[in-house]
CSV table of C-alpha atoms and ligand atoms in Angstrom, one decimal:
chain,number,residue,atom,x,y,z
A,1,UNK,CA,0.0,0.0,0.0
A,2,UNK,CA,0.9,3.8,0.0
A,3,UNK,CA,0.6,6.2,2.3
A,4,UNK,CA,1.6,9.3,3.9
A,5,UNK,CA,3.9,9.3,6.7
A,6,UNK,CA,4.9,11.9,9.3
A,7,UNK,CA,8.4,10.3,11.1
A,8,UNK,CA,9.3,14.1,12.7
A,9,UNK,CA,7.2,17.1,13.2
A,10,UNK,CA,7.2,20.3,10.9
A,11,UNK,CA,6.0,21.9,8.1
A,12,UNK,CA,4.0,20.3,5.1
A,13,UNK,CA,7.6,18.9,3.8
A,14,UNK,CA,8.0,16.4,6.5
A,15,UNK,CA,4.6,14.7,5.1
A,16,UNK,CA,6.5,11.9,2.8
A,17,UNK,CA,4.5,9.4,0.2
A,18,UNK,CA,5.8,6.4,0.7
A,19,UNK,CA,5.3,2.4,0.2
A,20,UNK,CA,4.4,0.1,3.0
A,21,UNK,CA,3.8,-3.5,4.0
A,22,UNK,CA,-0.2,-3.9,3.9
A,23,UNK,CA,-1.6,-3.8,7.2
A,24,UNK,CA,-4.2,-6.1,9.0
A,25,UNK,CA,-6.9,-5.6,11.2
A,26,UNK,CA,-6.3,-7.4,14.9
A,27,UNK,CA,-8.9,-7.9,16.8
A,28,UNK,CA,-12.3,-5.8,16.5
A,29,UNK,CA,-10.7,-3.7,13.6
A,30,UNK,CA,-11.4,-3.4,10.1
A,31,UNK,CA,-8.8,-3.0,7.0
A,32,UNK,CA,-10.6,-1.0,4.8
A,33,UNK,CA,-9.7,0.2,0.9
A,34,UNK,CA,-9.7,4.0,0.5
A,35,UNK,CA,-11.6,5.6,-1.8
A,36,UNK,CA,-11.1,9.2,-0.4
A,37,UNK,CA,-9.8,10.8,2.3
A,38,UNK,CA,-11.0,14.2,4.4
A,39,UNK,CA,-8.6,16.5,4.8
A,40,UNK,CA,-9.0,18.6,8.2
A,41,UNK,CA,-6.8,21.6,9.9
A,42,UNK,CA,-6.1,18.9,13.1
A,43,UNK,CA,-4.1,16.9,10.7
A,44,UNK,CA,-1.8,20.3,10.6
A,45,UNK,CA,-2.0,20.2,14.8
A,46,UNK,CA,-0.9,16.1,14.3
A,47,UNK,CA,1.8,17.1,11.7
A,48,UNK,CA,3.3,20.5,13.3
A,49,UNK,CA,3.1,18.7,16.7
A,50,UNK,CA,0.8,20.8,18.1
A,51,UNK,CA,-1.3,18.0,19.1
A,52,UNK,CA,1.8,15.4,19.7
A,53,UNK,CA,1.4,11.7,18.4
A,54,UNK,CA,3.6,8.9,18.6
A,55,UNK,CA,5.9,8.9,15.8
A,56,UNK,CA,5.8,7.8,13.2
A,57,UNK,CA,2.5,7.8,12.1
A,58,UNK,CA,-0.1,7.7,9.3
A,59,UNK,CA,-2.0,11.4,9.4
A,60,UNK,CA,-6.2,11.4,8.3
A,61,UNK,CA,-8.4,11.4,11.0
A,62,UNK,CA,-11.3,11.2,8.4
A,63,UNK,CA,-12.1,8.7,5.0
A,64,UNK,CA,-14.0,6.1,3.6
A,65,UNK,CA,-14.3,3.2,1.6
A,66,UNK,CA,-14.9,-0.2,1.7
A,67,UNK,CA,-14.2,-3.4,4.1
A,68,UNK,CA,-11.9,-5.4,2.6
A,69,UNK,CA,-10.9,-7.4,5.7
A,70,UNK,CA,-12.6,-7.4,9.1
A,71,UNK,CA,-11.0,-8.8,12.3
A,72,UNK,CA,-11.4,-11.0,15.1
A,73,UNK,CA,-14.7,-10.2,16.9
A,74,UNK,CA,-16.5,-8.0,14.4
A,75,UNK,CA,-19.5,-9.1,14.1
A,76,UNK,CA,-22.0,-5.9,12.6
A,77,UNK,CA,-19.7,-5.5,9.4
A,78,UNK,CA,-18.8,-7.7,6.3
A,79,UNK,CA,-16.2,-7.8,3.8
A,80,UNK,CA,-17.9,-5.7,1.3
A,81,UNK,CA,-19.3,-2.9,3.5
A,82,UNK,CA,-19.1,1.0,2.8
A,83,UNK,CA,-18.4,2.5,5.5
A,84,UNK,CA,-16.8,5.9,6.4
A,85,UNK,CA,-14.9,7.6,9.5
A,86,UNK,CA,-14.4,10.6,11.6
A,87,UNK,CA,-12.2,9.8,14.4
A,88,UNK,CA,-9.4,7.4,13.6
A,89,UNK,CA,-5.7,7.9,12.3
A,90,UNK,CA,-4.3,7.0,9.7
A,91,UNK,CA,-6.8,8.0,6.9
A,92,UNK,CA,-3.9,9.5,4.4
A,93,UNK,CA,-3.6,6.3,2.8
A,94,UNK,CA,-4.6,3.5,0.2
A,95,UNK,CA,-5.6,1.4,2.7
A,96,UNK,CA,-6.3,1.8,6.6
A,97,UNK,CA,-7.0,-0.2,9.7
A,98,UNK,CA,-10.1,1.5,11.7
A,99,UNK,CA,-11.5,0.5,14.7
A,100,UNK,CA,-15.1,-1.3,13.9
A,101,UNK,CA,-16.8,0.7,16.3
A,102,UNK,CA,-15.7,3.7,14.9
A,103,UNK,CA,-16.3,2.6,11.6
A,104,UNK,CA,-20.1,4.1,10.3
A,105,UNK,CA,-21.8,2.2,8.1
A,106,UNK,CA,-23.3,4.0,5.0
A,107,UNK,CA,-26.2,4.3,3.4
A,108,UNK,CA,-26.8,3.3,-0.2
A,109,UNK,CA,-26.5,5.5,-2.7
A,110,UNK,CA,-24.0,7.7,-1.3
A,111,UNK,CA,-20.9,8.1,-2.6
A,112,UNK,CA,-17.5,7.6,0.1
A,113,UNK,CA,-16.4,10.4,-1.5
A,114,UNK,CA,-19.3,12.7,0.0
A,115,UNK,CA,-18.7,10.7,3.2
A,116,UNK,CA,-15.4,11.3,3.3
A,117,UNK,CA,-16.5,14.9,2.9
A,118,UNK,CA,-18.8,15.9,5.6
A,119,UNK,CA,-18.3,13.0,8.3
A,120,UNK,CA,-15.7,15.0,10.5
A,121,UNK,CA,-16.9,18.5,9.8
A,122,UNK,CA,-20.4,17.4,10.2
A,123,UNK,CA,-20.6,15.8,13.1
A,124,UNK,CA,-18.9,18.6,14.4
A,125,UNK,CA,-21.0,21.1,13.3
A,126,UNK,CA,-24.1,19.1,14.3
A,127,UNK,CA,-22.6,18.7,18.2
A,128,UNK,CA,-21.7,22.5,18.0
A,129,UNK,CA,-25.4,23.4,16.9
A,130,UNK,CA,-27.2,20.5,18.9
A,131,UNK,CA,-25.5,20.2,21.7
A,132,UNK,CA,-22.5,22.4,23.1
A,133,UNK,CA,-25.4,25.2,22.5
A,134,UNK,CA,-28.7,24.3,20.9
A,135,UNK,CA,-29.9,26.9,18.5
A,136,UNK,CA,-33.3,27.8,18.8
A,137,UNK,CA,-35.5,30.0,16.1
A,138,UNK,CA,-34.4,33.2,16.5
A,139,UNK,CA,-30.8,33.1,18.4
A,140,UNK,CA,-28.3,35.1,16.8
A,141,UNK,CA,-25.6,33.0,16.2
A,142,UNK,CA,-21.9,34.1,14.8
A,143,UNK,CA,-19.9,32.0,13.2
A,144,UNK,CA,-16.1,32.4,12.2
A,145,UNK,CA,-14.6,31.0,9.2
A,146,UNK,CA,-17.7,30.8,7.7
A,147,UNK,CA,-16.9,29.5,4.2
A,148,UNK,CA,-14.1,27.0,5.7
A,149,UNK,CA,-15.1,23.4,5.9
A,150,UNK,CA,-16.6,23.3,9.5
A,151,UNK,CA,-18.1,27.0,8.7
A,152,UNK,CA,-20.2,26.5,5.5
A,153,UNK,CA,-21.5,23.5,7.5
A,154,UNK,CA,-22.5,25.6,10.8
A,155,UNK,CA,-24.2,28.3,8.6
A,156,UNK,CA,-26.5,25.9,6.8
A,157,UNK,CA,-27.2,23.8,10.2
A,158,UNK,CA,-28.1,27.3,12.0
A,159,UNK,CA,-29.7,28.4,9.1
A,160,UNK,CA,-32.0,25.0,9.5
A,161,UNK,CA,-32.5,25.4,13.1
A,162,UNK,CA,-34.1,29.0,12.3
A,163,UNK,CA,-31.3,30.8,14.0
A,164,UNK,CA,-30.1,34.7,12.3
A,165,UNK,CA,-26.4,33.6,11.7
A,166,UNK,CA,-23.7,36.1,11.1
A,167,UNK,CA,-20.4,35.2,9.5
A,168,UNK,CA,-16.9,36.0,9.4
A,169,UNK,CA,-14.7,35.6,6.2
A,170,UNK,CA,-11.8,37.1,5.1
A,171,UNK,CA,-12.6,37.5,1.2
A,172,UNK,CA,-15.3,38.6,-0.7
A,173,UNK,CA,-14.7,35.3,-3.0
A,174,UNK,CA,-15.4,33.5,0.5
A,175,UNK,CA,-18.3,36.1,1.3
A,176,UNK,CA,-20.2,34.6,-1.7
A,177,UNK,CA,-20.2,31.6,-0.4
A,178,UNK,CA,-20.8,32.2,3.1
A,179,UNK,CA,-24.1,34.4,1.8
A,180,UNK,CA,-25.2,31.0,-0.5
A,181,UNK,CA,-25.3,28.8,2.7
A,182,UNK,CA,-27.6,31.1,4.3
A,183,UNK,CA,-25.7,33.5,6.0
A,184,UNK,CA,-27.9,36.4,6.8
A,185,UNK,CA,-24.8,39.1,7.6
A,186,UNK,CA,-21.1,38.7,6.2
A,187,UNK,CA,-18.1,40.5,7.9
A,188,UNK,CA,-14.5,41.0,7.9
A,189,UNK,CA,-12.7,40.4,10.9
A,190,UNK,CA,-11.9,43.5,11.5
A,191,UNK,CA,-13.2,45.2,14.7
A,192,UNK,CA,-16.2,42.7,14.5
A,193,UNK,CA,-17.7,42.7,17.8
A,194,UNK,CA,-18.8,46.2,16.8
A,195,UNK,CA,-20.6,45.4,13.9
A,196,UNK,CA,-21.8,42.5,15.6
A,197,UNK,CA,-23.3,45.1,18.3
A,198,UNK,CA,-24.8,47.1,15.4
A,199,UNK,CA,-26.8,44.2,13.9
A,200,UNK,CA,-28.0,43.0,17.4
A,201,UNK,CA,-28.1,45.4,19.7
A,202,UNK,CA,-27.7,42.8,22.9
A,203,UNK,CA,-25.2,40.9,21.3
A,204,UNK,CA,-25.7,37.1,19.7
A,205,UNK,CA,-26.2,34.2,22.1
A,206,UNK,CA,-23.3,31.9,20.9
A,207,UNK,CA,-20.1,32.1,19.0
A,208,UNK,CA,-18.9,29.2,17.2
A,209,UNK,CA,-15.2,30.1,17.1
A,210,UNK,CA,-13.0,27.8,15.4
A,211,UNK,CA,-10.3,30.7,14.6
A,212,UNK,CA,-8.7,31.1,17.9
A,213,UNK,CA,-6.1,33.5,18.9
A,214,UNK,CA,-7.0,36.5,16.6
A,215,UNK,CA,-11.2,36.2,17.4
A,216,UNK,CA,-11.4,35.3,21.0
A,217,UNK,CA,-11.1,39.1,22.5
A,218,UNK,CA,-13.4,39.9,20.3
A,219,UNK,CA,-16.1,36.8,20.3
A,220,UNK,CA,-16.6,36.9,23.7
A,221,UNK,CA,-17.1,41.1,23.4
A,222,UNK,CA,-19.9,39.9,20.8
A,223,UNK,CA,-21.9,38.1,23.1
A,224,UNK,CA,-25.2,38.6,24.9
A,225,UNK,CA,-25.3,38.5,29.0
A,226,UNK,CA,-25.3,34.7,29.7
A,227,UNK,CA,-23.9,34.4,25.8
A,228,UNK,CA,-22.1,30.7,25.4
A,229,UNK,CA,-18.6,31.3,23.5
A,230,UNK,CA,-17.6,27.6,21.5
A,231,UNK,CA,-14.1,27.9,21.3
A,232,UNK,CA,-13.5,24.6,19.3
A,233,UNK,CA,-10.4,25.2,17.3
A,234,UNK,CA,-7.3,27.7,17.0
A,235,UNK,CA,-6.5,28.0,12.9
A,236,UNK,CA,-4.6,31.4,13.8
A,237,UNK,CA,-3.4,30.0,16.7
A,238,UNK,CA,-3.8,29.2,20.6
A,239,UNK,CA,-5.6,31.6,22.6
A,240,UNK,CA,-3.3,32.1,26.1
A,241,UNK,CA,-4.3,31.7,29.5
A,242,UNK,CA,-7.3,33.8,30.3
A,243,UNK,CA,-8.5,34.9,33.9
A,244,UNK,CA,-12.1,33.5,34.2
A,245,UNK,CA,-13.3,36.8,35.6
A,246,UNK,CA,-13.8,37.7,32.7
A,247,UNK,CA,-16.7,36.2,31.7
A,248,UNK,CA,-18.2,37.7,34.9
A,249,UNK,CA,-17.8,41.2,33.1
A,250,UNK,CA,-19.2,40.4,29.9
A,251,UNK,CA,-22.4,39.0,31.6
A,252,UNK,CA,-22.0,35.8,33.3
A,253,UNK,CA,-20.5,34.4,29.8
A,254,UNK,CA,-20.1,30.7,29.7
A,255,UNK,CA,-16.8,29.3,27.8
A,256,UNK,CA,-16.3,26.0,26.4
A,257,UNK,CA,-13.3,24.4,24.8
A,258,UNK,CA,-15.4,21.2,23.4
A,259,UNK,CA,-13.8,18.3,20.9
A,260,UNK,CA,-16.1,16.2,18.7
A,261,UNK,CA,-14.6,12.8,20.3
A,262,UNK,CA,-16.5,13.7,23.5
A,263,UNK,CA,-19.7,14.5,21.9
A,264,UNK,CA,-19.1,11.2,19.5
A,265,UNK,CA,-19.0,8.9,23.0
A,266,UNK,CA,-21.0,6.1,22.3
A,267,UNK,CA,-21.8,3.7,19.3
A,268,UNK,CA,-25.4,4.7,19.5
A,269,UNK,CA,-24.2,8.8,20.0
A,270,UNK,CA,-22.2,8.3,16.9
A,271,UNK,CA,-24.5,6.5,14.4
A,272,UNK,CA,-27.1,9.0,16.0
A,273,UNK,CA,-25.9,12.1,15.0
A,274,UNK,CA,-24.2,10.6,11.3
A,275,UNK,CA,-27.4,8.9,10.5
A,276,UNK,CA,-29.4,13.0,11.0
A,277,UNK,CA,-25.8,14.2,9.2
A,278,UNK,CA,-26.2,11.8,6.3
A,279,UNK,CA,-29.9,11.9,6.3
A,280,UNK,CA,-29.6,15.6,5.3
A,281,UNK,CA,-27.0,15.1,2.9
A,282,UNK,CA,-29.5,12.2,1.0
A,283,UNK,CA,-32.2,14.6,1.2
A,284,UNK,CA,-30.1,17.8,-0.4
A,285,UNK,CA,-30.8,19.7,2.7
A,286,UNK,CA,-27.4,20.4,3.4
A,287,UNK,CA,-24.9,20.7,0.6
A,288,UNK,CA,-21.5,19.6,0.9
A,289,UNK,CA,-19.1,22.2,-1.0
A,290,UNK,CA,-15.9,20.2,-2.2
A,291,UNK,CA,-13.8,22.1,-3.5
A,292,UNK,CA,-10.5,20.7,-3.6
A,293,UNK,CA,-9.8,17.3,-5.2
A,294,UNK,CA,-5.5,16.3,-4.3
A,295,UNK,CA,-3.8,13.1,-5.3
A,296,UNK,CA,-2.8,11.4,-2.1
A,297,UNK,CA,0.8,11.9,-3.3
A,298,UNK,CA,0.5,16.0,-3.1
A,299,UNK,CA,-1.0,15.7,0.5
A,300,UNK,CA,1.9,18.8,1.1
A,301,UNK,CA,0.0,20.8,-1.6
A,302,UNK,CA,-3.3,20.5,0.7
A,303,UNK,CA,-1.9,21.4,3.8
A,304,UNK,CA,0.1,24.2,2.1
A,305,UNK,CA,-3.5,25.5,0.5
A,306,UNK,CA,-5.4,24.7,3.9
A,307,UNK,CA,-3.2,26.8,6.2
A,308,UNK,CA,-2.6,29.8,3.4
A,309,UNK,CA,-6.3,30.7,3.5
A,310,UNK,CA,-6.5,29.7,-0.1
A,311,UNK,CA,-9.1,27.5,0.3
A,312,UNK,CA,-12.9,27.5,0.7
A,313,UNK,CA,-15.3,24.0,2.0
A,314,UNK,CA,-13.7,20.4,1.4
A,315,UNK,CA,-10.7,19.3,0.9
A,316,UNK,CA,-10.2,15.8,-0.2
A,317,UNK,CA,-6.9,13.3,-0.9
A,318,UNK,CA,-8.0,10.7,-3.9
A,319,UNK,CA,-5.1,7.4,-3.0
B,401,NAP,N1,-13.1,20.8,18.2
B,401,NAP,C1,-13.6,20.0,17.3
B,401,NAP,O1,-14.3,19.1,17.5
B,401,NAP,C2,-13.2,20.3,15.9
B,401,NAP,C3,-13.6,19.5,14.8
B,401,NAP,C4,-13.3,19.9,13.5
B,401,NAP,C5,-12.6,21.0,13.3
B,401,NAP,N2,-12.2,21.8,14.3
B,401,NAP,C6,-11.5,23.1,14.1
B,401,NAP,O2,-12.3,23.9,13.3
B,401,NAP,C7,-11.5,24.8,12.6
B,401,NAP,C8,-11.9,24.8,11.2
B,401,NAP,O3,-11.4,23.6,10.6
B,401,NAP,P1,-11.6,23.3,9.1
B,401,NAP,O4,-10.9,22.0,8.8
B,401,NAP,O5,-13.0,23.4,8.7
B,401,NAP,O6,-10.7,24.4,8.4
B,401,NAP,P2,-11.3,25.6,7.5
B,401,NAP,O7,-12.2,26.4,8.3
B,401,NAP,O8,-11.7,25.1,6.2
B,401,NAP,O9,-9.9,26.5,7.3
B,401,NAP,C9,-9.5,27.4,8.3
B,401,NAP,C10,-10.1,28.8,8.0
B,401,NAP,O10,-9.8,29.5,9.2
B,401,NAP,C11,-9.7,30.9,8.8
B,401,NAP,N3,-8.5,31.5,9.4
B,401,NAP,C12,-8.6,32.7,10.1
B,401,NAP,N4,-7.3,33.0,10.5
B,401,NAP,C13,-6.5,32.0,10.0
B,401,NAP,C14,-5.1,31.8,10.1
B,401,NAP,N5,-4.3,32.7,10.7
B,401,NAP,N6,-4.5,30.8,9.4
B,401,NAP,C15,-5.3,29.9,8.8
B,401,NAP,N7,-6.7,30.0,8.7
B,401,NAP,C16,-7.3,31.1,9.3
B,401,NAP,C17,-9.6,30.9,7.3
B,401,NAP,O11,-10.8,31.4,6.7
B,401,NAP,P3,-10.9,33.0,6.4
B,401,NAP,O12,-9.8,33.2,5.4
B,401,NAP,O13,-12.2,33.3,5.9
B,401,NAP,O14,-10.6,33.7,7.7
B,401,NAP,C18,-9.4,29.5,6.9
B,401,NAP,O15,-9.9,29.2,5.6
B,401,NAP,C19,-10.1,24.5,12.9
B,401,NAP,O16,-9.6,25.3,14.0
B,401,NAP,C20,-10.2,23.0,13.4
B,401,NAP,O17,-9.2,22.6,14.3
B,401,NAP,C21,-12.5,21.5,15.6
């Protein structure tokens, strides 16, 4: 098989194509052939070492494809099976060994490569919107990034929930596409939380804010008294320590820091939340934007793109 391998931490050069011995599934795992894989900004955390994995390792944390072999103990999947992933390593590769229970099972019809798409994103924007804070008809809802992969996602799932969602983007290229998902106000970053103020007045009852370092002063200055601030990722960077008095003085503000593993816990929580995730993808009521298509082999090419800016939705890696 081929695959992509990270043996040190850096930048995108240190991800090397190689060939390796075909793997096989022990016990409650499945080997399965890859017919895409998601590309996500943790995979830069796994390869910069920001997130620290045991080296060397396979990067992907997203794909799917089809059972090829299963292992001893698996008993709900057969050779045969398409089934996709959102929360196992080693995804940047022809072929990959996923735990079973991880392992969702998917419906017919769809292709792996729209699985491959939305499954990580997805379910992350679905625990985001359902979960961490539950949009209601009505909230005002700000969301960063909003034409990225997780943000075109959170737009169109706030959108369905009835919320009045306001974006970020840095582009007007990415404006468009924020506005097509259903995003009722578009803004640049810049000074924000005023604008923010001027649409609302009170300020909006949650922040999805997946941008980190440059946002966070001014997401939680965007909020409402009692406002929820989701700080679920860092693409510009860590935010540093904060003094939780603050959130006393911007109104009894409540701060999260959620991952999707946590909100993925069970069997039945995961095959809950992809079967309403892939239910809406079936049904066309949430689109999936893919908008980059990278031979495995130039997995350096999409990380380089990914952490420019220069991209907009989906990335994916064809083996
Ligand atoms: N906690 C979880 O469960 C979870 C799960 C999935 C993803 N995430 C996080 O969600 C975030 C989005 O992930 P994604 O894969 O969908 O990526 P993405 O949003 O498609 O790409 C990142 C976007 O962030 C914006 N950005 C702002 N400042 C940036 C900077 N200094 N460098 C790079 N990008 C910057 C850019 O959009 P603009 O140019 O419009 O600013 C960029 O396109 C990431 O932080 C990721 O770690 C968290």
């Amino acid at each position: 098989m081929r695959a992509i391998v990270v043996s040190t931490p850096g930048d995108s050069s240190v991800l090397e194509y190689v060939e390796r011995p075909d793997p096989a599934p022990g016990p409650g795992e499945v080997l399965v052939q890859v017919a895409a894989s998601g590309v996500n900004f943790i995979d830069v955390y796994h390869r910069q070492g920001r997130y620290p994995l045991p080296l060397p390792f396979v990067p992907g944390s997203e794909g799917a494809g089809t059972v090829i072999a299963t292992g001893e103990g698996v008993t709900d999947l057969v050779v045969g099976d398409a089934v996709g992933w959102a929360n196992a390593l080693g995804g940047y590769a022809t072929r990959a060994v996923i735990p079973a229970d991880l392992a969702v099972p998917l419906p017919r019809g769809l292709s792996p490569e729209l699985a491959a798409a939305v499954l990580l994103q997805g379910l992350t924007a679905h625990y985001l919107t359902h979960s961490v804070y539950a949009v209601r008809p009505g909230d005002d809802v700000l969301v960063h990034a909003a034409a990225g992969g997780v943000g075109l996602l959170l737009t169109q799932m706030a959108k369905l929930l009835g919320a009045r969602v306001i974006g970020t983007v840095s582009s007007e290229a990415k404006e468009k596409l924020a506005r097509e998902a259903g995003a009722d106000e578009v803004l640049r970053y810049e000074n924000f939380s005023e604008a923010v103020r001027e649409i609302t007045g009170a300020g909006v009852h949650v922040v999805y804010d997946g941008v980190g370092a440059s946002t966070f002063d001014g997401s939680l200055a965007s909020l409402r008294p009692r406002g929820m601030m989701a700080l679920y990722g860092a693409a510009s960077g860590p935010v540093p320590p904060f003094d939780p008095q603050r959130l006393d003085v911007g109104g009894s503000l409540f701060l999260t820091r959620p991952t999707l593993g946590h909100y993925v816990a069970t069997r039945e929580e995961l095959l809950g939340r992809a079967g309403e995730l892939l239910g809406w993808v079936a049904s066309g009521a949430l689109k999936v934007h893919i908008t980059g298509r990278y031979p495995l082999a130039e997995a350096r090419r999409a990380h380089d793109d990914l952490e420019a800016r220069r991209t907009t939705g989906k990335l994916l890696l064809i083996p």
